[in-house]
Coordinates of C-alpha atoms and ligand atoms in Angstrom, one line a residue:
M1 CA 18.8 -21.5 26.4
K2 CA 19.1 -20.5 22.8
L3 CA 22.6 -19.9 21.5
F4 CA 21.6 -16.4 20.6
Y5 CA 20.8 -15.5 24.2
C6 CA 24.0 -17.2 25.4
L7 CA 26.0 -15.1 23.1
I8 CA 24.4 -11.9 24.4
L9 CA 24.9 -13.0 28.0
F10 CA 28.5 -14.1 27.8
F11 CA 29.9 -12.1 25.0
P12 CA 28.4 -8.7 25.4
P13 CA 27.8 -7.5 21.8
L14 CA 29.1 -4.2 20.4
F15 CA 25.6 -3.1 19.8
I16 CA 22.2 -4.4 20.7
Y17 CA 19.3 -3.2 18.6
A18 CA 15.8 -3.8 20.0
Q19 CA 14.1 -0.9 18.4
P20 CA 14.9 1.1 15.2
N21 CA 17.9 2.8 16.6
N22 CA 20.6 1.5 14.4
K23 CA 22.4 4.1 12.4
T24 CA 24.6 1.8 10.4
L25 CA 22.5 -1.0 9.2
N26 CA 19.7 0.2 6.9
L27 CA 17.1 -2.5 7.3
I28 CA 13.5 -1.8 6.4
P29 CA 11.4 -3.0 8.2
A30 CA 13.7 -2.7 11.3
P31 CA 14.2 -6.2 12.8
V32 CA 13.1 -7.2 16.3
S33 CA 16.7 -7.7 17.5
L34 CA 20.1 -7.1 16.0
V35 CA 23.5 -7.6 17.4
R36 CA 26.3 -6.1 15.4
N37 CA 29.5 -8.2 15.9
T38 CA 33.0 -7.3 14.8
G39 CA 34.1 -8.2 11.4
N40 CA 32.5 -8.7 8.0
F41 CA 31.7 -11.6 5.7
T42 CA 33.3 -11.2 2.3
L43 CA 31.4 -12.8 -0.6
P44 CA 33.5 -15.4 -2.3
Q45 CA 33.5 -15.7 -6.1
K46 CA 32.4 -19.3 -5.8
I47 CA 29.3 -19.3 -3.5
A48 CA 28.1 -22.6 -2.1
I49 CA 24.6 -22.8 -0.7
Q50 CA 23.4 -25.6 1.5
S51 CA 19.7 -25.9 1.2
T52 CA 17.1 -28.4 0.1
Q53 CA 15.7 -27.4 -3.3
T54 CA 12.0 -27.9 -2.9
A55 CA 9.2 -26.1 -4.9
E56 CA 8.3 -24.1 -1.8
R57 CA 11.9 -22.8 -1.5
S58 CA 12.4 -22.1 -5.2
Q59 CA 11.8 -18.4 -5.1
T60 CA 13.8 -18.0 -1.9
L61 CA 16.8 -19.6 -3.7
A62 CA 16.1 -17.9 -7.0
I63 CA 16.1 -14.5 -5.4
L64 CA 19.3 -15.2 -3.4
K65 CA 21.1 -16.6 -6.4
E66 CA 20.0 -13.8 -8.7
R67 CA 21.1 -11.1 -6.3
L68 CA 24.5 -12.7 -5.6
T69 CA 25.4 -13.6 -9.2
V70 CA 23.8 -11.1 -11.6
P71 CA 25.6 -8.0 -10.3
T72 CA 28.9 -9.8 -9.4
G73 CA 29.3 -12.4 -12.2
Y74 CA 30.1 -14.9 -9.3
S75 CA 28.8 -18.4 -9.4
V76 CA 26.4 -20.3 -7.1
T77 CA 26.5 -24.0 -6.5
Y78 CA 24.6 -26.2 -4.1
D79 CA 26.6 -28.1 -1.5
N80 CA 25.1 -30.2 1.1
T81 CA 28.3 -31.6 2.6
G82 CA 28.5 -28.9 5.4
K83 CA 31.2 -26.9 3.6
A84 CA 28.8 -24.3 2.1
T85 CA 29.1 -20.5 2.7
I86 CA 25.4 -19.9 3.0
F87 CA 23.1 -22.2 4.9
L88 CA 19.3 -22.2 4.8
I89 CA 18.0 -24.4 7.5
L90 CA 14.5 -25.3 8.6
N91 CA 14.3 -25.9 12.4
Q92 CA 13.7 -29.5 13.3
K93 CA 12.2 -28.3 16.6
Q94 CA 9.9 -25.3 16.3
D95 CA 11.2 -22.1 17.9
S96 CA 8.0 -20.5 19.4
L97 CA 9.5 -17.1 19.3
L98 CA 9.9 -17.1 15.6
G99 CA 6.4 -18.3 14.7
N100 CA 5.5 -19.0 11.0
E101 CA 7.3 -16.1 9.5
G102 CA 10.3 -15.3 11.8
Y103 CA 13.9 -16.2 11.1
Q104 CA 17.4 -16.0 12.7
L105 CA 20.1 -14.7 10.5
S106 CA 23.7 -15.2 11.6
V107 CA 26.4 -13.6 9.5
E108 CA 29.9 -14.7 10.6
T109 CA 33.2 -13.9 8.9
D110 CA 33.2 -17.3 7.1
K111 CA 29.6 -18.2 6.7
I112 CA 26.0 -17.1 6.8
T113 CA 23.2 -19.1 8.3
I114 CA 19.5 -18.5 8.1
R115 CA 17.2 -20.6 10.3
A116 CA 13.4 -20.6 10.4
N117 CA 10.5 -22.7 11.4
Q118 CA 8.8 -22.3 8.1
E119 CA 9.7 -21.5 4.5
A120 CA 8.3 -18.0 4.8
G121 CA 10.9 -17.3 7.5
L122 CA 13.7 -18.4 5.2
F123 CA 12.3 -16.1 2.5
Y124 CA 12.3 -13.1 4.8
G125 CA 15.8 -14.0 6.1
V126 CA 17.0 -13.8 2.5
Q127 CA 15.3 -10.4 2.1
T128 CA 17.1 -9.1 5.1
L129 CA 20.4 -10.6 4.0
V130 CA 20.1 -8.8 0.6
Q131 CA 19.6 -5.5 2.5
L132 CA 22.8 -6.1 4.4
F133 CA 24.9 -6.3 1.2
P134 CA 25.9 -3.2 -0.7
K135 CA 23.1 -1.6 -2.6
E136 CA 24.6 -2.7 -5.9
I137 CA 23.3 -6.2 -5.1
E138 CA 20.0 -4.8 -6.6
S139 CA 21.6 -4.3 -10.0
K140 CA 20.1 -6.1 -13.0
T141 CA 23.4 -6.0 -14.8
L142 CA 27.1 -6.7 -13.9
V143 CA 28.7 -4.1 -11.8
N144 CA 32.5 -3.7 -11.4
Q145 CA 32.8 -4.0 -7.7
A146 CA 34.9 -6.6 -6.0
N147 CA 35.0 -7.6 -2.3
W148 CA 31.4 -7.4 -1.4
Q149 CA 31.0 -7.4 2.3
C150 CA 28.2 -7.9 4.7
P151 CA 28.6 -6.9 8.4
C152 CA 28.7 -9.7 11.0
V153 CA 25.4 -9.8 12.8
E154 CA 23.0 -11.9 14.8
I155 CA 19.4 -11.1 13.9
T156 CA 16.3 -12.5 15.4
D157 CA 13.2 -11.3 13.7
Y158 CA 9.5 -12.0 13.4
P159 CA 6.5 -9.9 12.5
K160 CA 4.2 -8.0 14.8
L161 CA 1.2 -8.7 12.6
S162 CA 0.4 -11.7 10.4
W163 CA -1.5 -9.5 7.8
R164 CA 0.8 -7.0 6.2
G165 CA -1.1 -5.7 3.3
L166 CA -1.1 -3.5 0.3
M167 CA -4.3 -2.8 -1.6
F168 CA -4.0 -2.3 -5.3
D169 CA -7.1 -0.8 -7.0
V170 CA -7.0 -2.5 -10.5
S171 CA -10.6 -1.3 -11.2
R172 CA -10.2 2.5 -11.6
H173 CA -7.4 1.9 -13.9
F174 CA -6.5 -1.6 -15.1
F175 CA -3.1 -3.0 -14.5
T176 CA -1.9 -6.0 -16.4
K177 CA -0.9 -9.3 -15.0
T178 CA 2.8 -8.4 -15.6
E179 CA 2.3 -5.1 -13.7
V180 CA 0.7 -6.8 -10.8
K181 CA 3.6 -9.2 -10.6
Q182 CA 6.0 -6.2 -10.7
Y183 CA 4.1 -4.8 -7.7
I184 CA 4.4 -8.1 -5.9
D185 CA 8.1 -8.2 -6.5
A186 CA 8.5 -4.8 -4.9
M187 CA 6.3 -5.4 -1.9
V188 CA 8.0 -8.7 -0.8
R189 CA 11.3 -6.9 -0.4
Y190 CA 9.7 -5.1 2.6
K191 CA 8.1 -8.3 3.9
Y192 CA 4.5 -7.5 2.9
N193 CA 2.6 -10.7 2.7
L194 CA -0.9 -9.7 1.5
L195 CA -2.1 -8.2 -1.8
H196 CA -5.6 -7.0 -1.7
L197 CA -7.0 -6.7 -5.2
H198 CA -9.9 -4.2 -5.6
L199 CA -11.4 -6.0 -8.5
T200 CA -14.7 -4.2 -9.1
D201 CA -15.9 -0.7 -9.0
D202 CA -17.9 1.9 -11.1
E203 CA -15.0 2.1 -13.6
G204 CA -14.4 -1.6 -14.3
W205 CA -15.2 -5.2 -13.5
R206 CA -11.8 -7.0 -13.7
I207 CA -12.5 -10.7 -13.2
E208 CA -14.0 -13.2 -15.7
I209 CA -17.1 -14.8 -14.2
K210 CA -18.2 -17.8 -16.3
G211 CA -21.9 -17.6 -17.1
L212 CA -21.9 -13.8 -16.7
P213 CA -20.1 -12.8 -19.8
K214 CA -21.3 -9.2 -20.0
L215 CA -19.3 -8.4 -16.8
T216 CA -16.2 -8.5 -18.9
E217 CA -17.7 -7.8 -22.4
I218 CA -19.3 -4.6 -21.2
G219 CA -18.2 -4.1 -17.6
A220 CA -14.4 -4.1 -18.2
W221 CA -14.3 -1.3 -20.7
N222 CA -14.7 2.5 -20.6
V223 CA -13.6 5.5 -22.5
K224 CA -10.0 6.6 -22.1
R225 CA -9.6 10.0 -20.6
T226 CA -6.7 11.7 -18.9
G227 CA -6.6 14.8 -16.7
Y228 CA -8.3 15.3 -13.4
F229 CA -10.4 12.2 -12.9
G230 CA -13.8 12.8 -11.5
S231 CA -14.5 15.9 -13.6
F232 CA -14.2 14.5 -17.1
L233 CA -16.9 15.4 -19.6
P234 CA -19.5 12.7 -19.9
P235 CA -18.5 10.4 -22.8
T236 CA -20.6 10.8 -26.0
P237 CA -22.2 7.6 -27.6
D238 CA -19.7 7.6 -30.4
E239 CA -16.6 7.5 -28.2
P240 CA -14.9 4.0 -28.3
R241 CA -15.2 2.0 -25.1
D242 CA -12.0 0.1 -25.5
Y243 CA -10.0 1.2 -22.4
G244 CA -9.6 -1.4 -19.6
G245 CA -9.2 -5.1 -19.4
Y246 CA -9.8 -8.0 -17.0
Y247 CA -8.2 -11.2 -15.7
T248 CA -9.3 -14.6 -17.0
H249 CA -9.5 -17.5 -14.6
E250 CA -6.1 -18.6 -16.0
D251 CA -4.7 -15.2 -15.3
I252 CA -6.0 -15.2 -11.7
K253 CA -4.5 -18.7 -11.1
E254 CA -1.2 -17.5 -12.5
L255 CA -1.2 -14.4 -10.2
V256 CA -2.2 -16.5 -7.1
A257 CA 0.6 -19.0 -7.8
Y258 CA 3.1 -16.2 -8.5
A259 CA 2.1 -14.5 -5.2
K260 CA 2.1 -17.7 -3.2
A261 CA 5.6 -18.6 -4.4
R262 CA 6.7 -15.3 -2.8
F263 CA 4.6 -15.9 0.4
V264 CA 1.9 -13.4 -0.5
D265 CA -1.8 -14.2 -0.3
I266 CA -4.2 -12.4 -2.5
L267 CA -7.4 -11.1 -1.0
P268 CA -10.1 -10.5 -3.7
E269 CA -12.5 -7.7 -3.3
I270 CA -15.9 -7.5 -5.0
D271 CA -17.2 -4.1 -3.9
V272 CA -21.0 -4.2 -3.4
P273 CA -23.7 -2.9 -3.0
G274 CA -22.2 0.5 -3.8
H275 CA -19.4 1.2 -6.3
S276 CA -21.2 -1.3 -8.6
L277 CA -21.8 0.7 -11.8
A278 CA -19.7 -1.7 -14.0
A279 CA -21.9 -4.6 -12.9
V280 CA -25.1 -2.6 -13.3
A281 CA -24.1 -1.4 -16.8
S282 CA -23.5 -5.0 -17.7
Y283 CA -26.7 -6.4 -16.1
P284 CA -29.2 -3.5 -15.5
E285 CA -31.7 -5.9 -13.9
L286 CA -29.5 -5.9 -10.8
S287 CA -30.5 -2.3 -10.1
C288 CA -33.5 -0.9 -8.3
T289 CA -33.7 1.7 -11.0
P290 CA -35.4 1.2 -14.4
E291 CA -33.1 3.9 -16.1
A292 CA -30.2 1.6 -15.4
V293 CA -30.7 0.1 -18.9
N294 CA -29.1 3.3 -20.2
Y295 CA -26.1 3.2 -17.8
K296 CA -22.5 2.9 -19.0
V297 CA -19.3 2.0 -17.2
R298 CA -17.9 5.2 -15.7
S299 CA -15.1 6.9 -17.5
G300 CA -14.3 9.5 -14.8
E301 CA -17.3 11.8 -15.2
K302 CA -19.1 13.0 -12.1
I303 CA -21.6 10.5 -10.8
M304 CA -21.7 11.4 -7.1
D305 CA -22.4 14.6 -5.2
W306 CA -20.1 14.7 -2.1
S307 CA -21.1 18.2 -1.0
R308 CA -23.1 16.9 1.9
G309 CA -20.5 14.3 3.0
A310 CA -20.8 10.5 3.2
P311 CA -22.7 8.6 2.0
P312 CA -22.7 10.6 -1.2
I313 CA -25.8 11.5 -3.2
A314 CA -25.7 9.3 -6.3
L315 CA -26.5 11.2 -9.5
L316 CA -27.1 7.8 -11.0
D317 CA -27.8 4.6 -9.2
N318 CA -24.5 2.7 -8.9
T319 CA -25.8 0.2 -6.4
L320 CA -27.1 -3.4 -6.5
C321 CA -30.7 -3.6 -5.3
P322 CA -31.0 -5.3 -1.9
A323 CA -34.7 -6.0 -2.6
N324 CA -34.0 -8.0 -5.7
E325 CA -33.5 -11.7 -5.5
K326 CA -31.6 -11.7 -8.8
V327 CA -28.9 -9.8 -7.0
Y328 CA -28.3 -12.7 -4.6
D329 CA -28.3 -15.3 -7.4
F330 CA -25.8 -13.1 -9.2
L331 CA -23.6 -12.8 -6.1
D332 CA -23.8 -16.5 -5.5
K333 CA -22.4 -17.2 -8.9
V334 CA -19.7 -14.5 -8.5
V335 CA -18.6 -15.6 -5.0
S336 CA -18.5 -19.3 -5.8
Q337 CA -16.0 -18.6 -8.7
V338 CA -14.0 -16.1 -6.6
A339 CA -13.9 -18.6 -3.7
A340 CA -12.6 -21.3 -6.0
L341 CA -10.0 -19.1 -7.6
F342 CA -8.5 -17.5 -4.5
P343 CA -7.4 -19.9 -1.8
F344 CA -7.2 -17.1 0.8
P345 CA -9.8 -17.7 3.5
Y346 CA -11.4 -14.2 3.3
I347 CA -13.4 -12.6 0.6
H348 CA -13.8 -8.8 0.8
M349 CA -17.2 -7.7 -0.3
G350 CA -16.8 -3.9 0.0
G351 CA -19.8 -2.3 1.6
D352 CA -18.4 1.3 1.6
E353 CA -20.0 4.5 0.5
A354 CA -23.3 2.9 -0.7
S355 CA -25.7 5.7 -1.6
V356 CA -29.3 5.2 -0.6
N357 CA -31.1 8.0 -2.4
Y358 CA -32.3 5.7 -5.1
W359 CA -33.3 3.0 -2.6
Q360 CA -35.3 5.7 -0.8
K361 CA -37.6 6.1 -3.8
T362 CA -37.9 2.4 -4.7
E363 CA -41.2 0.6 -4.0
A364 CA -39.5 -2.8 -3.8
I365 CA -37.2 -1.5 -1.0
S366 CA -40.2 -0.1 1.0
Q367 CA -41.8 -3.6 0.7
L368 CA -38.6 -5.2 1.8
M369 CA -38.5 -2.9 4.8
T370 CA -42.1 -3.8 5.8
R371 CA -41.5 -7.5 5.3
E372 CA -38.2 -7.6 7.2
N373 CA -39.1 -4.9 9.7
L374 CA -36.2 -2.8 8.7
K375 CA -36.3 0.7 10.1
S376 CA -33.6 2.6 8.2
M377 CA -31.5 2.5 5.1
H378 CA -28.6 1.3 7.3
E379 CA -30.8 -1.7 8.2
V380 CA -31.5 -2.2 4.5
Q381 CA -27.8 -2.5 3.9
G382 CA -27.5 -4.6 7.0
Y383 CA -30.1 -7.1 5.5
F384 CA -28.0 -7.1 2.3
E385 CA -24.7 -7.7 4.2
R386 CA -26.2 -10.6 6.2
R387 CA -27.3 -12.3 2.9
V388 CA -23.9 -11.7 1.4
E389 CA -22.3 -13.2 4.5
K390 CA -24.4 -16.3 4.1
I391 CA -23.3 -16.6 0.5
V392 CA -19.6 -16.1 1.4
Q393 CA -19.8 -18.6 4.3
S394 CA -21.6 -21.1 2.0
K395 CA -18.5 -21.2 -0.1
G396 CA -16.3 -21.9 3.0
K397 CA -15.0 -18.4 3.3
K398 CA -15.1 -15.6 5.8
L399 CA -16.6 -12.2 5.0
M400 CA -14.6 -9.0 5.2
G401 CA -16.0 -5.5 4.7
W402 CA -15.1 -1.9 4.9
D403 CA -16.0 -0.3 8.2
E404 CA -19.4 1.0 7.1
V405 CA -20.8 -2.5 7.4
L406 CA -20.4 -2.1 11.2
E407 CA -23.1 0.5 11.2
C408 CA -25.3 -1.9 9.3
G409 CA -25.2 -4.3 12.3
V410 CA -23.1 -7.1 10.9
K411 CA -22.2 -10.0 13.2
P412 CA -18.7 -10.4 14.8
T413 CA -18.0 -13.1 12.3
T414 CA -17.5 -10.3 9.7
A415 CA -14.0 -9.1 9.6
I416 CA -13.6 -5.3 9.4
M417 CA -11.2 -3.2 7.4
S418 CA -11.1 0.1 9.2
W419 CA -10.5 3.0 6.7
R420 CA -12.3 6.0 8.1
G421 CA -9.6 6.5 10.7
M422 CA -8.8 4.1 13.5
K423 CA -12.0 4.6 15.5
Y424 CA -14.2 2.0 13.6
G425 CA -11.4 -0.5 13.9
I426 CA -11.2 0.1 17.7
E427 CA -15.0 -0.2 18.0
A428 CA -15.0 -3.4 15.9
A429 CA -12.2 -4.9 18.0
K430 CA -14.1 -4.1 21.2
N431 CA -17.0 -5.9 19.7
K432 CA -14.8 -8.9 18.9
H433 CA -14.5 -8.5 15.1
E434 CA -11.2 -9.3 13.5
V435 CA -9.8 -6.0 12.2
V436 CA -7.3 -4.9 9.6
M437 CA -6.3 -1.3 10.2
S438 CA -6.0 0.7 7.0
P439 CA -6.9 4.2 8.1
T440 CA -6.9 7.3 5.8
T441 CA -5.1 9.0 8.6
Y442 CA -1.9 7.0 8.0
A443 CA -2.2 4.5 5.2
Y444 CA -4.0 6.0 2.1
L445 CA -1.5 5.9 -0.6
D446 CA -3.7 7.7 -3.1
F447 CA -3.4 10.9 -1.1
M448 CA -0.8 13.5 -2.1
Q449 CA 2.6 13.3 -0.6
A450 CA 3.5 17.0 -0.7
D451 CA 2.0 20.3 -1.8
E452 CA -0.7 20.0 -4.4
I453 CA 1.2 22.5 -6.6
T454 CA 3.5 19.6 -7.5
E455 CA 1.6 16.4 -6.8
P456 CA -1.3 15.1 -8.9
K457 CA -4.1 16.7 -7.2
V458 CA -6.3 14.6 -4.8
Y459 CA -8.5 15.9 -2.0
A460 CA -6.1 15.1 0.9
T461 CA -2.4 15.0 1.7
L462 CA -0.6 12.3 3.6
R463 CA 3.1 12.9 4.1
L464 CA 5.7 10.2 4.8
N465 CA 6.3 11.5 8.4
K466 CA 2.5 11.0 9.1
C467 CA 2.6 7.5 7.7
Y468 CA 5.5 6.8 10.0
E469 CA 3.4 7.6 13.0
F470 CA 1.1 4.7 12.2
E471 CA 0.6 2.3 15.1
P472 CA -1.9 -0.3 14.0
I473 CA -2.5 -1.8 17.5
P474 CA -4.2 0.8 19.7
D475 CA -3.6 0.5 23.4
S476 CA -7.3 0.4 24.1
V477 CA -8.1 -2.9 22.5
D478 CA -7.2 -6.5 22.9
S479 CA -4.4 -7.0 20.3
K480 CA -5.6 -10.4 19.4
Y481 CA -8.4 -8.8 17.3
I482 CA -6.0 -6.7 15.3
K483 CA -5.2 -9.1 12.5
G484 CA -3.2 -6.7 10.4
A485 CA -2.2 -3.4 8.9
Q486 CA -2.6 -2.3 5.3
A487 CA -1.9 0.6 3.0
N488 CA -4.4 1.3 0.2
L489 CA -3.6 2.5 -3.2
W490 CA -6.8 3.7 -5.0
T491 CA -6.1 4.5 -8.6
E492 CA -8.6 7.1 -9.8
Q493 CA -5.6 9.4 -10.4
V494 CA -3.0 6.7 -11.0
Y495 CA -2.9 6.0 -14.8
N496 CA 0.1 3.7 -15.0
I497 CA 2.4 1.4 -13.0
R498 CA 5.2 4.0 -12.7
Q499 CA 2.8 6.3 -10.9
A500 CA 1.5 3.4 -8.8
E501 CA 5.1 2.9 -7.7
Y502 CA 5.6 6.6 -7.1
M503 CA 2.5 6.6 -4.8
T504 CA 3.6 3.5 -2.9
W505 CA 7.3 4.3 -2.2
P506 CA 8.5 5.5 0.3
R507 CA 5.2 5.5 2.2
G508 CA 5.1 1.8 1.8
F509 CA 8.3 1.6 3.8
A510 CA 6.6 3.2 6.8
I511 CA 3.5 1.0 6.6
A512 CA 5.7 -2.1 6.2
E513 CA 7.6 -1.1 9.4
A514 CA 4.3 -0.4 11.2
A515 CA 3.1 -3.9 10.4
W516 CA 6.3 -5.7 11.1
T517 CA 8.5 -4.0 13.8
P518 CA 7.5 -4.1 17.4
K519 CA 5.7 -1.2 18.9
G520 CA 8.2 1.2 20.4
A521 CA 9.6 4.6 20.4
K522 CA 9.5 5.9 16.8
D523 CA 12.7 7.5 15.6
W524 CA 11.9 9.5 12.5
V525 CA 15.5 10.7 11.9
N526 CA 16.7 7.1 12.0
F527 CA 13.9 5.9 9.8
F528 CA 14.5 8.5 7.2
S529 CA 18.2 7.8 7.1
R530 CA 17.3 4.2 6.2
V531 CA 14.7 5.4 3.7
E532 CA 17.4 7.4 1.9
E533 CA 19.5 4.2 1.6
H534 CA 16.5 2.5 0.1
F535 CA 16.0 5.3 -2.4
K536 CA 19.3 4.4 -3.8
R537 CA 18.2 0.7 -4.0
L538 CA 15.0 1.7 -5.8
E539 CA 17.1 3.7 -8.2
I540 CA 19.1 0.6 -9.0
T541 CA 16.0 -1.6 -9.4
E542 CA 14.4 1.2 -11.5
T543 CA 11.4 1.3 -9.2
K544 CA 9.9 4.8 -9.2
Y545 CA 9.5 6.6 -5.9
A546 CA 8.3 9.9 -4.7
P547 CA 11.0 12.5 -3.8
S548 CA 8.2 14.6 -2.2
V549 CA 9.7 14.4 1.3
Y550 CA 12.4 16.8 0.1
D551 CA 10.0 19.4 -1.0
P552 CA 9.3 22.5 1.1
I553 CA 6.0 23.0 3.0
F554 CA 4.3 26.3 2.7
V555 CA 2.4 27.9 5.6
V556 CA 0.7 31.2 4.8
R557 CA -1.0 33.9 6.7
R558 CA -1.7 37.6 6.8
N559 CA 0.0 39.7 9.4
S560 CA -1.6 42.5 11.4
D561 CA -0.7 44.9 8.5
K562 CA -2.5 42.6 6.1
K563 CA 0.8 41.6 4.5
L564 CA 1.0 38.1 3.1
I565 CA 3.5 36.1 5.1
V566 CA 4.9 32.8 4.0
E567 CA 6.6 30.4 6.4
L568 CA 8.6 27.6 4.8
K569 CA 9.2 24.3 6.6
T570 CA 10.7 20.9 5.6
E571 CA 9.6 17.4 6.6
I572 CA 13.1 16.3 7.2
E573 CA 16.1 17.9 9.0
G574 CA 19.2 19.3 7.4
L575 CA 17.8 20.9 4.3
D576 CA 18.4 24.5 3.3
M577 CA 15.8 26.4 1.2
Y578 CA 16.6 29.0 -1.4
Y579 CA 13.9 31.2 -3.0
S580 CA 13.1 33.8 -5.5
F581 CA 10.2 36.2 -6.1
D582 CA 11.7 37.5 -9.4
N583 CA 10.4 34.8 -11.7
S584 CA 13.9 33.2 -12.0
F585 CA 15.0 29.8 -10.8
P586 CA 16.7 29.8 -7.4
D587 CA 19.8 27.8 -6.6
H588 CA 22.2 27.8 -3.6
Y589 CA 23.5 31.2 -4.6
Y590 CA 20.1 32.7 -4.0
P591 CA 18.7 34.0 -0.7
K592 CA 18.5 31.3 1.8
Y593 CA 15.3 31.0 3.8
T594 CA 15.9 31.9 7.4
Q595 CA 12.7 33.5 8.6
P596 CA 9.1 34.0 7.4
L597 CA 8.9 35.9 4.1
V598 CA 6.9 39.0 3.4
V599 CA 5.6 38.6 -0.1
P600 CA 6.5 41.7 -2.2
I601 CA 3.3 43.5 -3.3
D602 CA 3.9 43.0 -7.1
A603 CA 5.3 39.5 -6.9
S604 CA 3.5 36.9 -9.0
I605 CA 5.4 33.7 -8.2
L606 CA 7.5 32.3 -5.3
R607 CA 10.0 29.7 -6.3
V608 CA 11.7 27.5 -3.7
I609 CA 14.1 24.7 -3.9
T610 CA 15.7 22.6 -1.1
Y611 CA 19.4 21.8 -1.0
R612 CA 21.6 19.6 1.2
G613 CA 24.9 21.4 1.1
K614 CA 25.5 22.1 -2.6
K615 CA 23.2 19.3 -3.8
P616 CA 19.6 20.1 -4.9
M617 CA 17.3 17.7 -3.1
G618 CA 13.7 18.8 -3.7
R619 CA 11.9 19.8 -6.9
M620 CA 11.7 23.4 -8.0
M621 CA 8.4 24.6 -6.4
H622 CA 6.5 27.2 -8.4
M623 CA 4.0 28.7 -6.0
P624 CA 1.7 31.4 -7.6
V625 CA 1.2 34.3 -5.3
E626 CA -2.5 34.1 -6.2
E627 CA -2.6 30.6 -4.7
L628 CA -0.9 32.0 -1.5
K629 CA -3.6 34.6 -1.3
K630 CA -6.3 32.0 -1.6
R631 CA -4.8 29.9 1.1
S632 CA -4.4 32.9 3.4
S633 CA -8.1 33.7 3.2
K634 CA -8.9 30.0 3.9
N635 CA -6.7 30.1 7.0
K636 CA -8.5 33.0 8.5
Ligands
LIG701 C1 -12.8 3.5 0.7 O1 -11.8 4.2 0.7 N1 -13.9 4.0 0.2 C2 -12.9 2.2 1.4

C-alpha cells in the first residue's frame, strides 16, 4: 500500500480534497487529491535542492530556482547528500496511478518532496508547488517579504487527458518567435502540454518551405489595417504589402525545442483545401480558377459571403483545386518539410469551411467526379482528404482535421478536432476516430467575454462561466477515443500579444481545468475564488487578462406598456451595481440596482459599474439607449 493511502487511513487528515472544493488552496487546475495537514513549510534563506541535473530537467530546475530566488534574494544550491530541503525524485518503480505526467507532492514542515514516474510529472509538481507559495513568488524583481510559507500538504495528481491544448492562430496576425515563447511560458503554468500553431490561412503563410520560396516572399505579407477585421476596404495596388512575417526552419526548430523543454508538443496546422488564399496568391496554378493570377493575400477585406451559413460562398476562390495534380505535388513538398521539422506524431491539415462554389463551375472538377465516381462536392473534398492522408502517412505521421472532414467520409485513421460543438466529436468517437474536443460552445477564445459594447466585437460571446461548464468527455462515448481538450484562439481581431493574453486568460484557466481535473461536480464559486487569486499572479507576471467577468450583463425587453425595461445581472456573486441615466459616471454613491429599470423616455445613455463593497470591480459600461431599443426589438 502506498504511503499516501496509509497516511489517509491511519492519520485522518484535516481535509481531503477529491474535487475542486478547497477554499484555501488556490490551485488551477484543481488537483486530483489534496490532503491539507497541519503546519507550514517555511522557506529557508539557503535552499538546498536534491536532484539530478539532466538536460530534460533543466527547465524544471530553472523555473524552481528562479521563482524561489528572484523575488526573495535567497540562494539555491544542489545537495545530493540527503540533507536538502527540496527533493525531486524519479520513481524507480513506476506508479501506475501517476502515469507519464502525474506527480506526488509532499510538503512537510522541514522538507518538500516531489516524486514522479517521468520528467513531465516533476515539471508539473513544480508548477503546483509554485502555486502553493505566496503570489509574490511570481515577481520578476526582489520583494521585501520574509518568512515565505507553504502549507503542509500531500497531493497526488495526474491529468484526465493527455492532450491539453491551446491553439494559437499566427496566420491572421503574425506573432514573433519571442511572443510564441511568451505564450508557451504562460500556458505551462496551467499544465497545458500542446500548442497548436495555425500556420496558414488566407491572411498569411507562416512557415518557410524550401523550394517554394513564394510562399514566404508573397504569401507571408499583406497590407496593415486596423479596425474591424473582415470589413476593411480592399487594398489598392500602391499600398505596401509589408505586414506579416514567417518562421524559418531554424525558428521552428528553436520553438519546438523551447516547447519540448517545457513538456509542450507543437501541432502544426496547414489549413487546406479552404482558407488557402495565401498559398494561391503565391502559386496561382494551385487554384481551379484562372483569375487567381490576380489574387493577393487577404488584408481583412470581405472575401466570403456567410449570409447563407456554412460553407460560405466564396467571393474569390481561396481553395486549392482537388482536381489538380500540382496540388498534391505541392502538398507532398510542404508536408515532408513540416513532418521533418515537428516531431509531434500528428499533422493537422485543416479541412474546415472549404467553399465549393468555384469547384462547381470548374470543368476539371466535373471530370474528376466522373473519373472517380464522386457524387457531391463533399465527396470531392473527401477525395482530396484521402489523398492528403496518404501524403501525411507517407511521412510517418497521422492526419488530423477539423470536423468537416467527417462529412467527407474520411477513414477512422483520421483524428478529428471537433469545433462545431461537441456533436461531431461524439459522432467521430462513436465511429472510432481519435477526437480532440475544442467546441465553439465552450472553448473558442476569439469570442467576446462580455457585452459587445466593451469587448472588441466578434460575432459571438463566450463567458468564463460557460467555459467552466466544459466537460470534454461526454458520457455517451467510450472515453478512450477522446484524446484531448483544447481552446482555440483565432486572431482575426487580435492584433498583438497583449490582446492574445487578454483573450486567453481567465478562460484558459477553465479549459485547463476541464482537461486536467477529474470529471465531477463543478463548483463555480470555488473556481472563481481561485481565479481571483490567479488574477493577482497574472498582475505580478504582467500577463494581461480580461476583467470582463466583473462587467454587468444587460437583458432588455419591452413591458406591456411598451416601456423599455433593463434587467442587470452579474456573472459572479457578491457584486453591487450602480447606474445612471443622466450622462454622468456612477460610483457607489449612485442608485444601486435592485430591480429591473424602466428606461426614462428621454434618456440617451445607461451607465453601469459593478462594485464589491467600496471597490470598483467592473469597467464603466456605457450602454446607448438606442442600442437597448435595437436589442429589445430583436428579443421580440
Ligand atoms: C474553425 O473555427 N473554422 C475551425
